[in-house]
Amino acid sequence: MNFKTVYKAILLFSIVAAVIAGIFMTVSLLHSSDTQGIKIYSSDNVEYYKLVSWIFGICTVGYIVAISALGKRVDKRVDFSAKNSKLAYGIMAISTAALTLFCLGREFLTGESYDHGNMYVIFSKEQLLSISNSPEETKVSYLYLLFLAALIGAFAFFVYAFATKCPSGEADEKFGMFSMLPSLALVVKIIYDFLLQSGNGYGALYNFHLLGMGFALLFSVYESRFYFKKAAPALYIFFGLLAGMASFIFSIPALVLFFAGKAGANWHPAFCIADIFIIAYIYIRLFSLKVHQFERQKKETEITTAFDSDEEILPTLKDTAE
């Protein structure tokens, strides 16, 4: 069996399944949407929500079975100076830079007529009383400031990774420590988005956003393990596939709803496009992994046995010559 072909077939299947699930979710939300935004949606009102959830669950089980069979054949070594790695780092450098500039520009360069919504803003104004003409109080979102700082740190890592040529493709411990900055940005983003979800009730679709961010965080953490030479390829692939699928299910409907004028100011496409960049990064990294015909343990045993045999043969030849 050609395990390289099987592995790539699994990756391609995951993309197709994610797109199909995203289309079903999009059709469902368009049927039940209005101009009030998607916070009114619940799993009971979304026509194909259960179907999408079943697709996600079945794919999860399938990935566990497939990766259990292929996990030990995936190489633990990654060439961080290869073209695929540079392409992935370049994509994320552009994405994080664009998202940072968008967040700052949206906050400081737009006029008062621009509707910022109630999320992803540093300064928010809240009325002290419930009446419309009551005085307003300006509040600072320190958590969002922390996210922007972590986002800038993630941008610095991706630029550094793109520009640095690791000797023999091996990353050092300093590189590994630096690689944890994107994980920090994802941690803060998940906390921020979870608080928004619990406070505003953005509905069923947002649950897949939180799932996608959570699995993307785990994928990022396990990617750092490669840099510390403690890679766990099976879990790395598993979390990457689930992150890509959940993010697809969220980002496709969110983009369609926004451009259809049914998502409100909070659902700006910039954040959904950033999700698409993350998905692209994940799949470039997954397609870059090397799959061997034999299990890693079996291969290592054969190599060790060969060396032991050589050590036994050499003294015998020496005695024969004497």
XYZ file of C-alpha atoms in Angstrom:
322
model
C 0.000 0.000 0.000
C 1.238 3.485 -0.872
C 0.758 5.275 2.445
C 1.793 8.649 1.002
C -1.159 8.524 -1.384
C -3.514 7.419 1.393
C -2.362 10.288 3.618
C -2.887 12.906 0.885
C -6.281 11.383 0.087
C -7.288 11.896 3.738
C -6.232 15.547 3.570
C -8.147 16.123 0.332
C -11.209 14.361 1.734
C -11.111 16.604 4.817
C -11.167 19.724 2.615
C -14.114 18.450 0.549
C -16.068 17.426 3.671
C -15.425 20.806 5.306
C -16.603 22.734 2.231
C -19.771 20.606 1.945
C -20.571 21.116 5.643
C -19.934 24.867 5.251
C -22.315 25.049 2.285
C -25.065 23.253 4.220
C -24.586 25.660 7.122
C -24.675 28.655 4.751
C -27.944 27.543 3.141
C -29.477 26.950 6.567
C -28.566 30.366 7.908
C -29.695 32.189 4.774
C -33.126 30.566 5.166
C -33.505 31.738 8.774
C -31.593 35.044 8.690
C -32.711 38.644 8.897
C -31.041 42.018 9.328
C -30.724 41.646 13.108
C -27.575 39.575 12.807
C -26.942 35.942 13.637
C -27.213 36.174 17.411
C -30.874 35.139 17.117
C -29.984 31.750 15.646
C -30.152 28.563 17.647
C -29.542 24.963 16.683
C -33.332 24.405 16.617
C -33.863 27.171 14.039
C -31.016 26.186 11.709
C -32.316 23.653 9.193
C -29.142 21.609 8.621
C -27.358 22.250 11.910
C -27.765 18.645 13.093
C -26.611 17.343 9.714
C -23.480 19.522 9.860
C -22.834 18.372 13.419
C -23.148 14.732 12.305
C -20.726 15.335 9.431
C -18.255 16.892 11.851
C -18.643 14.037 14.339
C -18.333 11.260 11.738
C -15.252 12.903 10.240
C -13.716 13.180 13.707
C -14.129 9.446 14.289
C -12.813 8.702 10.807
C -9.727 10.842 11.391
C -9.000 9.011 14.636
C -9.107 5.648 12.840
C -7.057 6.816 9.854
C -4.402 8.592 11.904
C -4.081 5.618 14.242
C -3.041 3.573 11.219
C -0.789 6.216 9.651
C 0.556 8.127 12.654
C 3.697 6.036 13.152
C 4.635 6.403 9.489
C 4.815 10.214 9.624
C 8.321 11.601 10.001
C 9.053 13.638 13.123
C 11.521 15.823 11.261
C 10.467 18.900 9.282
C 12.673 21.028 7.040
C 11.890 24.539 8.271
C 13.879 26.094 5.433
C 11.976 24.302 2.663
C 9.873 26.255 0.164
C 6.611 24.957 1.643
C 7.585 26.153 5.113
C 8.616 29.555 3.797
C 5.325 29.850 1.910
C 3.327 29.014 5.056
C 5.280 31.508 7.179
C 4.896 34.175 4.487
C 1.130 33.687 4.315
C 0.763 34.064 8.069
C 3.098 37.082 8.169
C 0.908 38.853 5.616
C -2.269 37.769 7.394
C -1.213 38.922 10.874
C 0.139 42.217 9.522
C -3.053 42.927 7.571
C -5.280 42.019 10.529
C -3.280 44.233 12.898
C -3.446 47.193 10.507
C -7.155 46.625 9.979
C -7.883 46.525 13.729
C -5.946 49.727 14.391
C -7.273 51.514 11.315
C -10.853 50.529 12.111
C -10.404 52.007 15.580
C -8.600 55.278 14.857
C -9.003 56.161 11.159
C -12.756 55.805 10.658
C -15.302 58.522 11.277
C -18.098 58.572 13.808
C -20.546 57.395 11.156
C -18.774 54.010 10.947
C -20.499 51.312 12.985
C -17.849 49.428 14.953
C -20.295 47.036 16.542
C -19.621 45.939 20.108
C -16.614 43.682 19.579
C -12.957 44.010 18.598
C -12.632 47.613 19.778
C -10.146 49.098 22.239
C -12.413 51.905 23.402
C -16.140 51.325 23.816
C -18.778 53.790 24.982
C -21.563 52.686 27.266
C -24.483 54.712 28.613
C -24.570 55.049 32.360
C -28.379 54.878 32.359
C -30.839 53.062 30.142
C -32.305 56.270 28.690
C -30.992 57.432 25.304
C -29.815 60.908 26.367
C -27.882 59.719 29.424
C -24.132 60.456 29.695
C -21.690 57.951 28.193
C -18.674 56.313 29.802
C -15.615 55.255 27.796
C -14.230 51.831 28.714
C -10.911 50.323 27.710
C -10.695 46.666 26.723
C -7.366 45.567 28.215
C -7.955 42.010 27.020
C -8.257 43.253 23.455
C -5.092 45.329 23.906
C -3.334 42.159 25.052
C -4.607 40.376 21.947
C -3.227 43.110 19.676
C 0.142 42.900 21.428
C 0.180 39.106 21.027
C -0.863 39.495 17.376
C 2.104 41.784 16.757
C 4.319 39.194 18.475
C 2.932 36.477 16.195
C 3.688 38.670 13.188
C 7.279 39.086 14.417
C 7.682 35.302 14.701
C 6.359 34.592 11.202
C 8.625 37.261 9.691
C 11.595 35.854 11.626
C 10.737 32.291 10.554
C 10.347 33.394 6.931
C 13.657 35.277 6.864
C 15.772 32.853 8.920
C 17.527 29.943 7.243
C 17.873 27.100 9.706
C 21.067 25.112 9.123
C 20.217 21.661 7.713
C 16.550 22.511 8.229
C 16.830 22.129 12.011
C 15.310 24.737 14.323
C 17.019 25.599 17.622
C 15.507 26.032 21.086
C 15.389 29.813 20.681
C 13.300 29.342 17.556
C 11.015 27.004 19.503
C 10.432 29.509 22.290
C 9.704 32.238 19.727
C 7.181 29.953 18.001
C 4.913 30.047 21.059
C 3.838 33.648 20.347
C 1.130 32.629 17.831
C -0.222 30.223 20.453
C -0.400 33.094 22.946
C -2.359 35.205 20.453
C -4.823 32.336 19.951
C -5.238 31.864 23.709
C -6.185 35.524 24.221
C -8.463 35.476 21.165
C -10.322 32.405 22.418
C -10.868 33.972 25.847
C -12.071 37.223 24.265
C -14.430 35.465 21.847
C -15.758 33.130 24.526
C -16.671 36.113 26.717
C -18.427 37.730 23.762
C -20.315 34.520 23.043
C -21.447 34.086 26.647
C -22.423 37.763 26.937
C -24.197 38.192 23.600
C -25.343 34.716 22.585
C -24.168 34.722 18.977
C -25.808 31.401 18.226
C -25.012 28.011 16.796
C -22.576 29.103 14.089
C -20.257 30.753 16.616
C -19.791 27.434 18.393
C -17.880 26.153 15.363
C -15.763 29.308 15.441
C -14.750 28.585 19.035
C -14.069 24.939 18.147
C -11.930 26.002 15.194
C -9.927 28.419 17.326
C -9.478 25.829 20.064
C -8.181 23.150 17.715
C -5.996 25.725 15.945
C -4.445 26.495 19.330
C -3.702 22.803 19.924
C -2.283 22.551 16.397
C -0.019 25.532 17.104
C 1.149 24.052 20.412
C 2.002 20.723 18.794
C 3.806 22.528 16.000
C 6.094 24.068 18.602
C 6.895 20.527 19.757
C 8.541 19.945 16.359
C 10.924 22.805 17.093
C 11.823 21.261 20.464
C 12.300 17.855 18.768
C 9.437 16.359 20.760
C 7.023 16.008 17.872
C 3.771 14.035 18.100
C 2.719 13.835 14.425
C -0.524 11.895 14.999
C -2.007 14.528 17.325
C -0.560 17.318 15.186
C -2.440 16.009 12.123
C -5.625 15.293 14.096
C -5.885 18.782 15.591
C -5.004 20.357 12.247
C -7.798 18.514 10.416
C -10.403 19.429 13.040
C -9.235 23.061 13.146
C -9.485 23.340 9.374
C -12.939 21.749 9.227
C -14.492 23.769 12.072
C -13.019 27.006 10.694
C -14.381 26.209 7.224
C -17.862 25.603 8.673
C -17.763 29.004 10.373
C -15.954 31.218 7.880
C -17.885 30.283 4.707
C -21.367 31.135 6.129
C -20.051 34.190 7.976
C -18.572 35.657 4.776
C -21.733 34.949 2.775
C -23.995 36.430 5.468
C -21.895 39.565 5.717
C -21.886 40.270 1.999
C -25.627 39.501 1.926
C -26.110 42.272 4.492
C -27.440 39.937 7.190
C -24.569 39.691 9.629
C -24.291 43.147 11.200
C -21.205 45.241 11.927
C -19.618 42.705 14.269
C -19.107 40.137 11.540
C -16.543 41.908 9.435
C -15.036 39.725 6.687
C -11.488 40.638 7.765
C -11.670 38.176 10.655
C -13.189 35.453 8.465
C -10.494 36.001 5.825
C -7.915 35.637 8.606
C -9.516 32.256 9.375
C -9.073 31.290 5.711
C -5.373 32.197 5.949
C -5.051 30.024 9.062
C -6.722 27.143 7.208
C -4.293 27.588 4.299
C -1.355 27.588 6.730
C -2.573 24.401 8.416
C -2.984 22.467 5.178
C 0.343 23.629 3.740
C 2.013 22.329 6.897
C 0.082 19.043 6.789
C 0.848 18.430 3.114
C 4.536 19.100 3.868
C 4.838 16.191 6.304
C 6.729 13.150 5.039
C 5.078 9.725 5.187
C 7.213 6.561 5.054
C 6.335 3.084 3.854
C 7.224 1.542 7.232
C 6.506 2.559 10.803
C 9.117 4.775 12.451
C 9.791 2.242 15.225
C 10.281 -0.595 12.765
C 12.604 1.511 10.642
C 14.684 2.523 13.648
C 14.934 -1.155 14.751
C 16.149 -2.235 11.317
C 18.830 0.454 11.295
C 20.014 -0.489 14.791
C 20.146 -4.186 13.834
C 22.194 -3.374 10.748
C 24.769 -1.473 12.802
C 24.946 -4.290 15.352
C 25.532 -6.799 12.538
C 28.384 -4.699 11.152
C 30.040 -4.629 14.552
C 29.939 -8.437 14.671
C 31.212 -8.890 11.092
C 34.231 -6.587 11.379
C 36.015 -8.534 14.185
C 35.395 -11.801 12.305
C 37.037 -10.450 9.146
C 39.933 -9.162 11.204
C 40.481 -12.606 12.812
C 40.326 -14.287 9.385
C 42.984 -11.937 7.996
C 45.281 -12.695 10.900
